[in-house]
mmCIF file of C-alpha atoms in Angstrom:
data_model
loop_
_atom_site.group_PDB
_atom_site.id
_atom_site.type_symbol
_atom_site.label_atom_id
_atom_site.label_comp_id
_atom_site.label_asym_id
_atom_site.label_seq_id
_atom_site.Cartn_x
_atom_site.Cartn_y
_atom_site.Cartn_z
ATOM 1 C CA MET U 121 109.024 237.686 35.658
ATOM 2 C CA ALA U 122 106.287 236.376 37.944
ATOM 3 C CA ASN U 123 108.914 234.740 40.134
ATOM 4 C CA HIS U 124 110.786 238.038 40.420
ATOM 5 C CA ILE U 125 107.619 239.853 41.469
ATOM 6 C CA LEU U 126 106.856 237.187 44.069
ATOM 7 C CA LEU U 127 110.404 237.454 45.411
ATOM 8 C CA LEU U 128 110.080 241.242 45.748
ATOM 9 C CA VAL U 129 106.742 240.902 47.551
ATOM 10 C CA LEU U 130 108.204 238.387 49.999
ATOM 11 C CA LEU U 131 111.243 240.614 50.572
ATOM 12 C CA ALA U 132 109.041 243.642 51.242
ATOM 13 C CA PHE U 133 106.910 241.608 53.665
ATOM 14 C CA THR U 134 110.005 240.354 55.491
ATOM 15 C CA CYS U 135 111.423 243.849 55.816
ATOM 16 C CA SER U 136 108.111 245.183 57.140
ATOM 17 C CA ILE U 137 108.200 242.515 59.869
ATOM 18 C CA ALA U 138 111.804 243.302 60.747
ATOM 19 C CA TYR U 139 111.055 246.975 61.327
ATOM 20 C CA SER U 140 107.594 246.680 62.890
ATOM 21 C CA PHE U 141 108.880 246.264 66.459
ATOM 22 C CA GLU U 142 111.205 249.307 66.626
ATOM 23 C CA PRO U 143 110.432 251.850 63.867
ATOM 24 C CA SER U 144 113.376 253.745 62.446
ATOM 25 C CA PRO U 145 113.665 257.323 63.783
ATOM 26 C CA LEU U 146 112.280 259.979 61.453
ATOM 27 C CA GLN U 147 114.809 262.587 62.579
ATOM 28 C CA ASP U 148 118.343 262.830 63.946
ATOM 29 C CA PHE U 149 117.166 262.680 67.557
ATOM 30 C CA CYS U 150 114.215 263.354 69.860
ATOM 31 C CA ILE U 151 115.449 264.739 73.170
ATOM 32 C CA ALA U 152 112.880 264.011 75.866
ATOM 33 C CA ASP U 153 110.962 267.039 77.073
ATOM 34 C CA THR U 154 110.217 266.012 80.655
ATOM 35 C CA THR U 155 108.239 269.226 81.269
ATOM 36 C CA SER U 156 105.547 268.369 78.722
ATOM 37 C CA SER U 157 102.181 267.082 79.954
ATOM 38 C CA ALA U 158 101.342 265.484 76.585
ATOM 39 C CA ARG U 159 100.599 261.762 76.704
ATOM 40 C CA VAL U 160 102.354 259.724 74.011
ATOM 41 C CA ASN U 161 103.965 256.277 73.781
ATOM 42 C CA GLY U 162 107.327 257.581 74.924
ATOM 43 C CA LEU U 163 108.310 261.166 75.647
ATOM 44 C CA VAL U 164 107.624 264.349 73.691
ATOM 45 C CA CYS U 165 110.570 265.839 71.784
ATOM 46 C CA LYS U 166 111.904 269.198 72.721
ATOM 47 C CA ASP U 167 112.937 271.670 69.999
ATOM 48 C CA PRO U 168 116.074 270.181 68.361
ATOM 49 C CA LYS U 169 117.511 273.679 68.069
ATOM 50 C CA MET U 170 117.730 273.645 71.872
ATOM 51 C CA ALA U 171 119.878 270.487 71.902
ATOM 52 C CA GLN U 172 122.972 270.559 74.087
ATOM 53 C CA ALA U 173 125.771 268.073 74.710
ATOM 54 C CA ASN U 174 124.414 267.361 78.191
ATOM 55 C CA ASP U 175 121.203 266.009 76.650
ATOM 56 C CA PHE U 176 123.298 263.067 75.428
ATOM 57 C CA PHE U 177 125.575 262.772 78.463
ATOM 58 C CA PHE U 178 125.598 260.970 81.799
ATOM 59 C CA THR U 179 128.342 260.442 84.337
ATOM 60 C CA GLY U 180 128.410 258.077 87.298
ATOM 61 C CA LEU U 181 128.962 254.562 85.997
ATOM 62 C CA HIS U 182 132.525 254.698 87.325
ATOM 63 C CA LEU U 183 131.175 254.969 90.885
ATOM 64 C CA ILE U 184 130.860 251.851 93.041
ATOM 65 C CA GLY U 185 127.230 251.131 93.896
ATOM 66 C CA ASN U 186 126.166 250.808 97.534
ATOM 67 C CA THR U 187 125.466 247.095 98.053
ATOM 68 C CA SER U 188 124.770 247.284 101.788
ATOM 69 C CA ASN U 189 121.189 246.085 101.457
ATOM 70 C CA SER U 190 119.334 242.808 101.908
ATOM 71 C CA LEU U 191 120.057 241.711 98.319
ATOM 72 C CA GLY U 192 123.703 242.712 98.253
ATOM 73 C CA SER U 193 123.411 244.458 94.891
ATOM 74 C CA LYS U 194 122.934 247.893 93.386
ATOM 75 C CA VAL U 195 121.731 248.810 89.895
ATOM 76 C CA THR U 196 122.819 252.196 88.508
ATOM 77 C CA PRO U 197 120.712 252.865 85.375
ATOM 78 C CA ALA U 198 121.541 255.036 82.387
ATOM 79 C CA ASN U 199 118.266 255.177 80.460
ATOM 80 C CA VAL U 200 116.050 257.937 79.087
ATOM 81 C CA VAL U 201 115.431 259.231 82.617
ATOM 82 C CA GLN U 202 119.131 260.002 83.032
ATOM 83 C CA ILE U 203 119.904 260.717 79.338
ATOM 84 C CA PRO U 204 117.053 262.560 77.580
ATOM 85 C CA GLY U 205 118.797 262.133 74.220
ATOM 86 C CA LEU U 206 118.094 258.381 74.359
ATOM 87 C CA ASN U 207 114.420 259.071 73.638
ATOM 88 C CA THR U 208 113.288 256.986 70.593
ATOM 89 C CA LEU U 209 116.756 255.453 70.096
ATOM 90 C CA GLY U 210 115.867 252.059 71.606
ATOM 91 C CA ILE U 211 118.948 251.551 73.792
ATOM 92 C CA SER U 212 120.046 251.986 77.415
ATOM 93 C CA LEU U 213 122.442 250.449 79.903
ATOM 94 C CA ALA U 214 123.074 249.965 83.602
ATOM 95 C CA ARG U 215 125.941 249.212 85.952
ATOM 96 C CA ILE U 216 125.289 246.438 88.471
ATOM 97 C CA ASP U 217 127.422 246.038 91.604
ATOM 98 C CA TYR U 218 127.331 242.855 93.688
ATOM 99 C CA ALA U 219 128.635 242.244 97.192
ATOM 100 C CA PRO U 220 130.074 238.754 97.824
ATOM 101 C CA TRP U 221 127.129 236.330 97.376
ATOM 102 C CA GLY U 222 124.893 239.257 96.459
ATOM 103 C CA ILE U 223 122.077 238.748 93.950
ATOM 104 C CA ASN U 224 120.174 240.663 91.324
ATOM 105 C CA PRO U 225 116.903 238.831 92.083
ATOM 106 C CA PRO U 226 114.649 237.140 89.515
ATOM 107 C CA HIS U 227 113.056 239.837 87.372
ATOM 108 C CA THR U 228 111.965 240.635 83.824
ATOM 109 C CA HIS U 229 112.324 243.560 81.433
ATOM 110 C CA PRO U 230 108.964 243.766 79.645
ATOM 111 C CA ARG U 231 110.287 245.957 76.834
ATOM 112 C CA ALA U 232 113.882 244.850 76.255
ATOM 113 C CA SER U 233 116.373 242.083 75.707
ATOM 114 C CA GLU U 234 119.572 242.389 77.736
ATOM 115 C CA ILE U 235 123.206 241.596 77.079
ATOM 116 C CA LEU U 236 125.289 241.370 80.262
ATOM 117 C CA THR U 237 129.079 241.815 80.318
ATOM 118 C CA VAL U 238 131.046 240.899 83.445
ATOM 119 C CA LEU U 239 133.650 243.557 84.229
ATOM 120 C CA GLU U 240 134.939 242.089 87.501
ATOM 121 C CA GLY U 241 134.270 238.931 89.491
ATOM 122 C CA THR U 242 132.377 235.702 88.869
ATOM 123 C CA LEU U 243 128.608 235.504 88.391
ATOM 124 C CA PHE U 244 126.140 232.644 88.172
ATOM 125 C CA VAL U 245 123.410 233.814 85.781
ATOM 126 C CA GLY U 246 120.353 232.301 84.166
ATOM 127 C CA PHE U 247 116.918 232.746 82.654
ATOM 128 C CA VAL U 248 113.793 230.589 82.533
ATOM 129 C CA THR U 249 111.960 229.766 79.325
ATOM 130 C CA SER U 250 108.215 230.296 79.025
ATOM 131 C CA ASN U 251 105.420 227.820 79.800
ATOM 132 C CA PRO U 252 105.072 224.908 79.627
ATOM 133 C CA GLU U 253 108.767 223.975 79.615
ATOM 134 C CA ASN U 254 110.040 226.522 82.189
ATOM 135 C CA ARG U 255 113.604 225.368 81.549
ATOM 136 C CA LEU U 256 116.455 227.073 83.394
ATOM 137 C CA ILE U 257 119.306 228.060 81.075
ATOM 138 C CA SER U 258 122.268 229.091 83.210
ATOM 139 C CA LYS U 259 126.023 229.582 83.146
ATOM 140 C CA VAL U 260 128.939 230.731 85.304
ATOM 141 C CA LEU U 261 130.488 233.916 83.911
ATOM 142 C CA ASN U 262 133.945 235.326 84.548
ATOM 143 C CA LYS U 263 135.541 238.678 83.740
ATOM 144 C CA GLY U 264 135.017 239.522 80.076
ATOM 145 C CA ASP U 265 132.218 236.988 79.546
ATOM 146 C CA VAL U 266 128.920 237.987 77.939
ATOM 147 C CA PHE U 267 125.424 236.485 78.339
ATOM 148 C CA VAL U 268 122.066 237.351 76.738
ATOM 149 C CA PHE U 269 118.655 237.470 78.447
ATOM 150 C CA PRO U 270 115.792 237.432 75.894
ATOM 151 C CA VAL U 271 113.053 240.038 76.216
ATOM 152 C CA GLY U 272 110.378 239.349 78.828
ATOM 153 C CA LEU U 273 111.938 236.215 80.333
ATOM 154 C CA VAL U 274 112.616 235.887 84.072
ATOM 155 C CA HIS U 275 116.357 236.100 84.770
ATOM 156 C CA PHE U 276 118.809 236.647 87.639
ATOM 157 C CA GLN U 277 122.467 236.997 88.592
ATOM 158 C CA ARG U 278 124.370 235.895 91.692
ATOM 159 C CA ASN U 279 127.909 236.749 92.731
ATOM 160 C CA ILE U 280 129.545 233.417 93.563
ATOM 161 C CA GLY U 281 133.024 234.840 94.097
ATOM 162 C CA HIS U 282 134.634 235.901 97.358
ATOM 163 C CA GLY U 283 135.073 239.529 96.309
ATOM 164 C CA ASN U 284 132.875 242.216 94.806
ATOM 165 C CA ALA U 285 131.632 241.838 91.239
ATOM 166 C CA VAL U 286 130.623 244.382 88.595
ATOM 167 C CA ALA U 287 128.662 243.937 85.366
ATOM 168 C CA LEU U 288 127.429 246.190 82.587
ATOM 169 C CA ALA U 289 123.940 245.510 81.226
ATOM 170 C CA THR U 290 122.986 246.836 77.792
ATOM 171 C CA LEU U 291 119.271 246.838 76.914
ATOM 172 C CA SER U 292 117.307 247.186 73.684
ATOM 173 C CA SER U 293 114.972 249.925 74.914
ATOM 174 C CA GLN U 294 115.311 253.495 76.110
ATOM 175 C CA ASN U 295 113.009 252.515 78.984
ATOM 176 C CA PRO U 296 113.180 248.719 79.465
ATOM 177 C CA GLY U 297 111.151 248.583 82.658
ATOM 178 C CA VAL U 298 111.754 246.142 85.513
ATOM 179 C CA ILE U 299 109.345 243.703 87.143
ATOM 180 C CA THR U 300 110.967 242.114 90.193
ATOM 181 C CA ILE U 301 109.077 238.875 90.695
ATOM 182 C CA ALA U 302 109.008 238.821 94.507
ATOM 183 C CA ASN U 303 107.943 242.477 94.711
ATOM 184 C CA ALA U 304 105.206 242.036 92.109
ATOM 185 C CA VAL U 305 103.789 238.845 93.628
ATOM 186 C CA PHE U 306 104.113 239.549 97.352
ATOM 187 C CA GLY U 307 104.313 243.331 97.439
ATOM 188 C CA SER U 308 101.656 244.456 94.981
ATOM 189 C CA ASN U 309 99.498 247.466 95.819
ATOM 190 C CA LEU U 310 96.746 246.419 96.554
ATOM 191 C CA PRO U 311 97.902 242.973 97.757
ATOM 192 C CA ILE U 312 96.988 239.890 95.779
ATOM 193 C CA PRO U 313 94.634 237.922 98.077
ATOM 194 C CA SER U 314 96.668 235.466 100.126
ATOM 195 C CA GLU U 315 94.175 232.716 99.293
ATOM 196 C CA VAL U 316 95.032 233.120 95.613
ATOM 197 C CA LEU U 317 98.770 232.937 96.244
ATOM 198 C CA ALA U 318 98.454 230.046 98.684
ATOM 199 C CA LYS U 319 96.687 227.999 96.042
ATOM 200 C CA ALA U 320 99.062 229.115 93.279
ATOM 201 C CA PHE U 321 102.163 228.165 95.293
ATOM 202 C CA GLN U 322 100.513 225.175 96.975
ATOM 203 C CA VAL U 323 101.513 226.299 100.489
ATOM 204 C CA ASP U 324 99.647 227.234 103.662
ATOM 205 C CA LYS U 325 98.128 230.687 103.840
ATOM 206 C CA TYR U 326 100.255 231.661 106.864
ATOM 207 C CA ILE U 327 103.407 231.303 104.731
ATOM 208 C CA ILE U 328 101.983 233.748 102.189
ATOM 209 C CA ASP U 329 101.006 236.133 104.986
ATOM 210 C CA ARG U 330 104.585 236.070 106.302
ATOM 211 C CA LEU U 331 106.004 236.731 102.835
ATOM 212 C CA GLN U 332 103.613 239.590 102.144
ATOM 213 C CA ALA U 333 104.503 241.156 105.477
ATOM 214 C CA GLN U 334 108.083 241.606 104.281
ATOM 215 C CA PHE U 335 107.135 243.870 101.357
#
């Protein structure tokens, strides 16, 4: 009997851990009320009796993204900003278009893991493990291939084909957030002192000044 009780306690503890990161919804849905000024961890729900199909709908992922920029890529998101009905559901996605040799630069999603599916083209993708190992785990993906980027880790994609490429990214948060490494380090507002970055990167200060001038 004592063993059974211990087993139940351990099971309850395990289940509490499993659900502590993303609590189960307490209602059918919570459509984001973007007009509310209330401050909560997420977005306030509007009256469910006012729910409409368009609260759960978005169109545009069939459109080719404009990749005529310095990176040669375009991300078209479909998260809680575009689909209010995603509020509290813990999922979102994005279309990513890549010009030949275009990149989705090193970045992180602080609130989500990502699973990337290649729809067209060939991508070189990878992520870097945390300190102290900082190991690059990378792979070449072709049409139909899938790759996972764990939450919070720096990752990237590069189109290594001769034509355009398209991928669909699915994320485990309604609002995954994006921290692009170059923008955060060299384009912060206010700027990180160049002396700090010069020492961190072990380069001359004038190199940091040139990099910061680009952001």
